[in-house]
XYZ file of C-alpha atoms in Angstrom:
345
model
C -3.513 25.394 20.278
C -4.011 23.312 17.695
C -5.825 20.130 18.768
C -3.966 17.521 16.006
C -0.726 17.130 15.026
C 0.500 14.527 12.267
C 3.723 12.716 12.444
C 5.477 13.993 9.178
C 8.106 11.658 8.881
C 7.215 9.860 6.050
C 7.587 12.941 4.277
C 11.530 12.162 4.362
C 11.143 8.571 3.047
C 11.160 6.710 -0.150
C 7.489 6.395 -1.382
C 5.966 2.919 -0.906
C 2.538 1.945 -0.532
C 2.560 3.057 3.102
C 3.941 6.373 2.833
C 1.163 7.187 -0.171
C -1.378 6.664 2.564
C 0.017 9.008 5.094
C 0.636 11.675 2.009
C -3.265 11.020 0.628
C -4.491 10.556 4.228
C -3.084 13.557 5.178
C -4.044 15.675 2.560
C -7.825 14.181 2.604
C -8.182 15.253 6.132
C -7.390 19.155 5.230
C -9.860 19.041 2.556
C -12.542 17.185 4.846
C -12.002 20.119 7.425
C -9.668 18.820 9.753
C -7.109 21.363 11.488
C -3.970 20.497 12.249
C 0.143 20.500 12.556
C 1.771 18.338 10.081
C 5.021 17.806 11.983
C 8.245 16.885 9.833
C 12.026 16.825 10.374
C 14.643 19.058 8.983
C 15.181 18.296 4.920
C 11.040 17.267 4.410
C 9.904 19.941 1.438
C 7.818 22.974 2.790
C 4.494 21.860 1.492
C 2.491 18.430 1.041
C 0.249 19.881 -1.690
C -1.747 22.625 -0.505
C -1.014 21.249 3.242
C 1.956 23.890 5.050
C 5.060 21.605 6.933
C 6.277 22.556 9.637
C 9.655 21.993 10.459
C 10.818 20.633 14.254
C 13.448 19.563 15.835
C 16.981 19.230 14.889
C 17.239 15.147 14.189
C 16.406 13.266 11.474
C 14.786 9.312 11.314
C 14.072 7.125 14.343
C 16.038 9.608 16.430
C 13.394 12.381 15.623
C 10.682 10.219 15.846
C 11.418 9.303 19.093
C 13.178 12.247 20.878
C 12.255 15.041 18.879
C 8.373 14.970 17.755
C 6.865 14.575 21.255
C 8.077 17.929 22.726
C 7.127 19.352 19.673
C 3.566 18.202 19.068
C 3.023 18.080 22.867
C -0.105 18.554 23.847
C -1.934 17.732 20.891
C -3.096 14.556 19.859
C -0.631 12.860 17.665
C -1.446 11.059 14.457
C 1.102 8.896 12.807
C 0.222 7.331 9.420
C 3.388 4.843 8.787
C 3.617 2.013 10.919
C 6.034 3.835 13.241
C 5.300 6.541 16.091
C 6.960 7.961 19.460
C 6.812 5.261 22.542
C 6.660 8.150 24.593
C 4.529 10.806 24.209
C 3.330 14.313 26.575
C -0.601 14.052 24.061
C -2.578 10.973 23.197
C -1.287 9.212 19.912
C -3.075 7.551 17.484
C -0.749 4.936 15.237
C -2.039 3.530 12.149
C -0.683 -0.394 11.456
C -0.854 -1.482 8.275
C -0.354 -5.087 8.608
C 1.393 -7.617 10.883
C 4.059 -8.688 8.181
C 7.019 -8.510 10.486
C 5.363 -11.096 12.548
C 4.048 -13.077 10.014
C 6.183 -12.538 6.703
C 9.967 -12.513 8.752
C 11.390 -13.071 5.664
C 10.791 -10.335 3.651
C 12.756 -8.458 6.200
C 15.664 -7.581 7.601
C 16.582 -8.935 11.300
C 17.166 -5.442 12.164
C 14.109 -3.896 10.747
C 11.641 -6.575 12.121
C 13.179 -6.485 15.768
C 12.445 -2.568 16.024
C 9.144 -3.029 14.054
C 7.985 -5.786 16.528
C 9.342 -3.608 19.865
C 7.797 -0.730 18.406
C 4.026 -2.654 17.663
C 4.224 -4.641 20.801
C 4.817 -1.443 23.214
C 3.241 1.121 21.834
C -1.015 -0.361 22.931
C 1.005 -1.092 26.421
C 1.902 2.571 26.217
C -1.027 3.914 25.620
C -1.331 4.116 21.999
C -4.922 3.634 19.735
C -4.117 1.596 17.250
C -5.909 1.676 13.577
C -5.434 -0.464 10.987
C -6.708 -0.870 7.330
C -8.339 -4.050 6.855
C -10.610 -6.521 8.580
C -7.320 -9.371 7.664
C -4.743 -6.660 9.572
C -6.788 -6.453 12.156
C -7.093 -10.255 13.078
C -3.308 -10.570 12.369
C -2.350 -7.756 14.723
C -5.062 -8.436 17.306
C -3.126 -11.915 17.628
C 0.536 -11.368 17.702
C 0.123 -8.228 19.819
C -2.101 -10.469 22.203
C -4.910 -7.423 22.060
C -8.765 -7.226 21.882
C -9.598 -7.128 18.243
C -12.195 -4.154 19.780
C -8.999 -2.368 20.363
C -8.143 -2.287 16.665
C -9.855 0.535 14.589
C -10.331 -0.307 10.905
C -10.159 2.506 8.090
C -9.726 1.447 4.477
C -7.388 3.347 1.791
C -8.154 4.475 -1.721
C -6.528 4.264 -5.286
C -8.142 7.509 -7.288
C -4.626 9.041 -6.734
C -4.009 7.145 -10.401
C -5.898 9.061 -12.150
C -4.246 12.490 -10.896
C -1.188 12.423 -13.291
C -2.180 12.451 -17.354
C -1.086 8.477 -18.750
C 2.465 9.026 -20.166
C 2.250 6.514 -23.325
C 5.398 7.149 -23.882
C 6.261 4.311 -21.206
C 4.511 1.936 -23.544
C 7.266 2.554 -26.409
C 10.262 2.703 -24.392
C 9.760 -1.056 -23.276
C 8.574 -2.315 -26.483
C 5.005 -2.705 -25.012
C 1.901 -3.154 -27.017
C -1.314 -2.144 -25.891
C -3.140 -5.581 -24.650
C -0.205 -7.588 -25.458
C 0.917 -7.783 -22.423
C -0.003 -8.899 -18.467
C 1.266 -6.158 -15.510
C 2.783 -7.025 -12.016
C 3.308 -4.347 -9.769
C 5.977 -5.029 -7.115
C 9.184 -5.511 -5.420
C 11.689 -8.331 -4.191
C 10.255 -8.636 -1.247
C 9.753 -12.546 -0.348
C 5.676 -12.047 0.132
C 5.040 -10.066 -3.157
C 5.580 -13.908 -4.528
C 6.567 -12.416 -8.143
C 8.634 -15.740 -9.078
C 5.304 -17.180 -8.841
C 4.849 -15.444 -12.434
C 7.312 -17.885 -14.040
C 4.912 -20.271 -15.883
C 2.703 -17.317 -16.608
C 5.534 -15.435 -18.076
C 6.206 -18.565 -20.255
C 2.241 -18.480 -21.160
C 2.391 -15.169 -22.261
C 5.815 -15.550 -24.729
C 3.908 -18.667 -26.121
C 1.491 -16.856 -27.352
C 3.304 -13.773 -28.359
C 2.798 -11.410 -25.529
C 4.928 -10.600 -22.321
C 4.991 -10.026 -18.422
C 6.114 -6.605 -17.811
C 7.121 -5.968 -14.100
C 6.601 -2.135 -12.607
C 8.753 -2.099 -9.558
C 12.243 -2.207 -7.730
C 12.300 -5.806 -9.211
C 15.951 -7.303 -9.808
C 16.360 -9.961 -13.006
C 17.370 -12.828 -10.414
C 13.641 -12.940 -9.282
C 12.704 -15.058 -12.511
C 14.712 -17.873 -13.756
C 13.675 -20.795 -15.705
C 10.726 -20.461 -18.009
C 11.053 -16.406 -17.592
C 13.441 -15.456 -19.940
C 14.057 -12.511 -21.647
C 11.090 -13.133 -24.315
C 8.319 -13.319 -21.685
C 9.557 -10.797 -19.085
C 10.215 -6.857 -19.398
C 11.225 -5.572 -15.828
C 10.392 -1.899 -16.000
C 12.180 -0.652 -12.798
C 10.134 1.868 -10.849
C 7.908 4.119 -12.947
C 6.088 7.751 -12.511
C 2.441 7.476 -11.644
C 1.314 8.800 -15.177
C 3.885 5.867 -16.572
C 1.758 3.894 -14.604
C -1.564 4.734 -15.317
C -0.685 3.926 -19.044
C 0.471 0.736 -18.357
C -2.872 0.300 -16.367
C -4.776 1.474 -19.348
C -3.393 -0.533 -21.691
C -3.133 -3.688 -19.955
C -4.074 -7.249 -20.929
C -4.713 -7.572 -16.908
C -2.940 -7.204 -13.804
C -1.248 -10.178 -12.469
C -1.528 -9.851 -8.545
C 0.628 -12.606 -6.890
C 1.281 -11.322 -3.514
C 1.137 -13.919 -0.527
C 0.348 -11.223 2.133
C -1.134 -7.869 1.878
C -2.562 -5.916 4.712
C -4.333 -3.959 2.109
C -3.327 -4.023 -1.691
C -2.994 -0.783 -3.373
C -2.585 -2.149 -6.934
C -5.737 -3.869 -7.582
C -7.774 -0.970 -6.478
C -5.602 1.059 -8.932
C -6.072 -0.864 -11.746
C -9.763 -0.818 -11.237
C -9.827 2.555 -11.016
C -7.816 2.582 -14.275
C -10.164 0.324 -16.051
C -7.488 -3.085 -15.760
C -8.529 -6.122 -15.302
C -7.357 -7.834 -11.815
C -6.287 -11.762 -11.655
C -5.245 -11.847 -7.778
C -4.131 -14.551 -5.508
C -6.775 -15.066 -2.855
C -4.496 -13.976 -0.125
C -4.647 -11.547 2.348
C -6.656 -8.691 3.043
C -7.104 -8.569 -1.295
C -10.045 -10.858 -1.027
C -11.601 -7.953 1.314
C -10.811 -5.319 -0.804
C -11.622 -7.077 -4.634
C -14.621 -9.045 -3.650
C -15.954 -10.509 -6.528
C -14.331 -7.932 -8.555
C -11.027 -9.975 -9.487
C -10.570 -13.252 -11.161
C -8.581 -15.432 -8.359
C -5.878 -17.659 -8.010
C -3.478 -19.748 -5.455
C -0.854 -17.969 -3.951
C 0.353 -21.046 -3.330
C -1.346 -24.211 -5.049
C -2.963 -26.054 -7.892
C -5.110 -23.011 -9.231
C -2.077 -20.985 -10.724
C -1.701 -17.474 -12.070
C -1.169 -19.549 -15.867
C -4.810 -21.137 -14.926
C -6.308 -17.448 -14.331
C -4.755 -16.264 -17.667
C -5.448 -18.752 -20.112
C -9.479 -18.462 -18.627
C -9.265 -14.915 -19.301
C -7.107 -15.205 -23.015
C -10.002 -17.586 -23.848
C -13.223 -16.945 -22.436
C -15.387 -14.178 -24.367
C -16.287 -11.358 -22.641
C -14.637 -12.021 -19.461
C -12.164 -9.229 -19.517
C -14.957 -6.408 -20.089
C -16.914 -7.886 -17.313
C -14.099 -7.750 -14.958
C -13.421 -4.013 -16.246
C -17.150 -3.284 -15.051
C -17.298 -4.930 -11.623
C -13.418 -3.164 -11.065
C -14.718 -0.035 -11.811
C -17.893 -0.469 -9.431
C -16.073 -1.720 -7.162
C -13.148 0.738 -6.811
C -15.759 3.579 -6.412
C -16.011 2.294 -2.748
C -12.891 2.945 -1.827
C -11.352 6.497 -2.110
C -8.928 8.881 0.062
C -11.756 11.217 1.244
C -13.812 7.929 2.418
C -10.524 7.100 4.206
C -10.140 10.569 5.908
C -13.776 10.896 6.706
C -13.259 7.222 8.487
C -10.495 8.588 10.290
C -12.384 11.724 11.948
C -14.981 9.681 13.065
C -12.841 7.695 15.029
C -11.017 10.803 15.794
């Protein structure tokens, strides 16, 4: 008998930030050595690269989350990746929790979505589950609503190298009427704490001077108003990862506005990828970035407009923050996340 099993659920989902950690996690564990089950419902595709699914159960969702996935990866210790996991299990569970947003951030949810999330990350320590999360910040957030021992709370960190996988499609660039350097990336989506309409007077920067905000993301028009008109903003809609790594490549910077992150994905990208990062010191970013990023206020006096002019104007601050992005992104990968994880295991 196999002595893991991973919950494989995310495999059915739309791809966000927390579902490309379970699919690198996952598939950094089989090349580290790991054996195990990767669990999924009916509909998931047969293979997570070189990693063989195995189909269970008859449900799909929440129902075969919860009714489903704990006969079938009975008695093996269960790993789930996404925030979500069986209350019940027959085997041990592991849950990874990536932040404490539906505590703290209520509004960039829905009142159905947070209720379950908060039932779910309330119960399942009380049930017997080992929780992990990815930051120092997510830790302190979670160890405090869920009223737990911080010692309970297992930290492993994530990795952005999965940029570089896919070839940069260029071709992105011309579609949008993007110029290489003439123009500032945000990566995100409506959600209240990714804070893009923070980006109005920076948008309005950019246009002045003959350059634009483009916007990677499931970001609707009615985010920006005012001073971000059509000449300073280009919202891009979601984009493939080699679309993205071009627009990495060939960014001015990346424009990082988010209120709350239990971990940040995009800056570590755009390290990787050789972008600049102006951040707001928020969050677990600060953890990850270090002295990597040039900050601002997510909320406050030192504005994303501030953090752009310095770096339009100041020589040589743009290569420097290439360099110290590119160190600093080396310490964070997805086979430095997996090895994390089988230590704890």
């Amino acid at each position: 008998m196999t002595e893991f099993a991973i919950n494989g659920r995310f495999l059915t989902q739309r791809t966000t930030g927390v579902q490309r950690f379970a699919a690198e996690v996952t598939q950094a564990l089989a090349r580290n050595g790991l054996r195990f089950r990767l669990l999924a419902p009916p509909g998931a595709p047969d293979r997570l690269g070189d990693v063989p699914v195995e189909h269970v159960g008859t449900r799909t969702g929440q129902s075969w989350e919860q009714l489903d996935l704990p006969a079938a990866s009975n008695p093996a210790t269960l790993i789930s990746l996404g925030n979500t996991a069986p209350l019940r299990c027959g085997g041990k569970r592991i849950v990874v929790i990536h932040d404490a947003g539906v505590f703290d951030t209520p509004e960039s949810y829905s009142l159905a979505f947070r209720a379950w999330y908060r039932t779910l990350h309330l119960s399942l320590p009380r049930l017997g589950a080992q929780l992990i999360t990815v930051s120092e910040f997510s830790r302190t957030r979670l160890a405090a609503r869920l009223r737990l021992d911080p010692g309970r709370i297992a930290v492993m960190p994530e990795g952005g190298e999965h940029v570089l996988r896919e070839p940069a499609d260029a071709a992105v660039l011309a579609k949008h009427g993007l110029e290489p350097g003439r123009y500032a990336l945000a990566v995100g989506t409506r959600a209240a704490h990714k804070n893009l309409g923070a980006l109005q007077e920076a948008a309005a920067l950019l246009a002045a001077r003959g350059m634009v905000l483009a916007v990677a993301g499931a970001v609707e028009g009615g985010v920006f108003s005012g001073a971000a008109d059509a000449a300073g903003t280009r919202l891009l809609g979601r984009v493939t990862d080699g679309e993205l790594r071009a627009l990495y490549e060939n960014a001015l910077c990346l424009v990082f506005p988010s209120r709350y992150e239990g971990f940040g994905i995009p800056p570590l990208e755009a390290m990787w990828c050789g972008c600049p990062v102006l951040a707001a010191r928020a969050g677990a970013v600060p953890e990850v970035c270090g002295d990597a990023a040039l900050w601002f206020d997510a909320e406050g006096p030192a504005t994303p407009a501030a953090a752009l002019t310095r770096l339009l104007d100041e020589p040589g601050l743009a290569d420097s923050l290439r360099a110290a992005g590119r160190e600093r992104a080396a310490l964070y990968s997805w086979d430095t996340a997996a090895r994390r994880l089988m230590d704890l295991l």
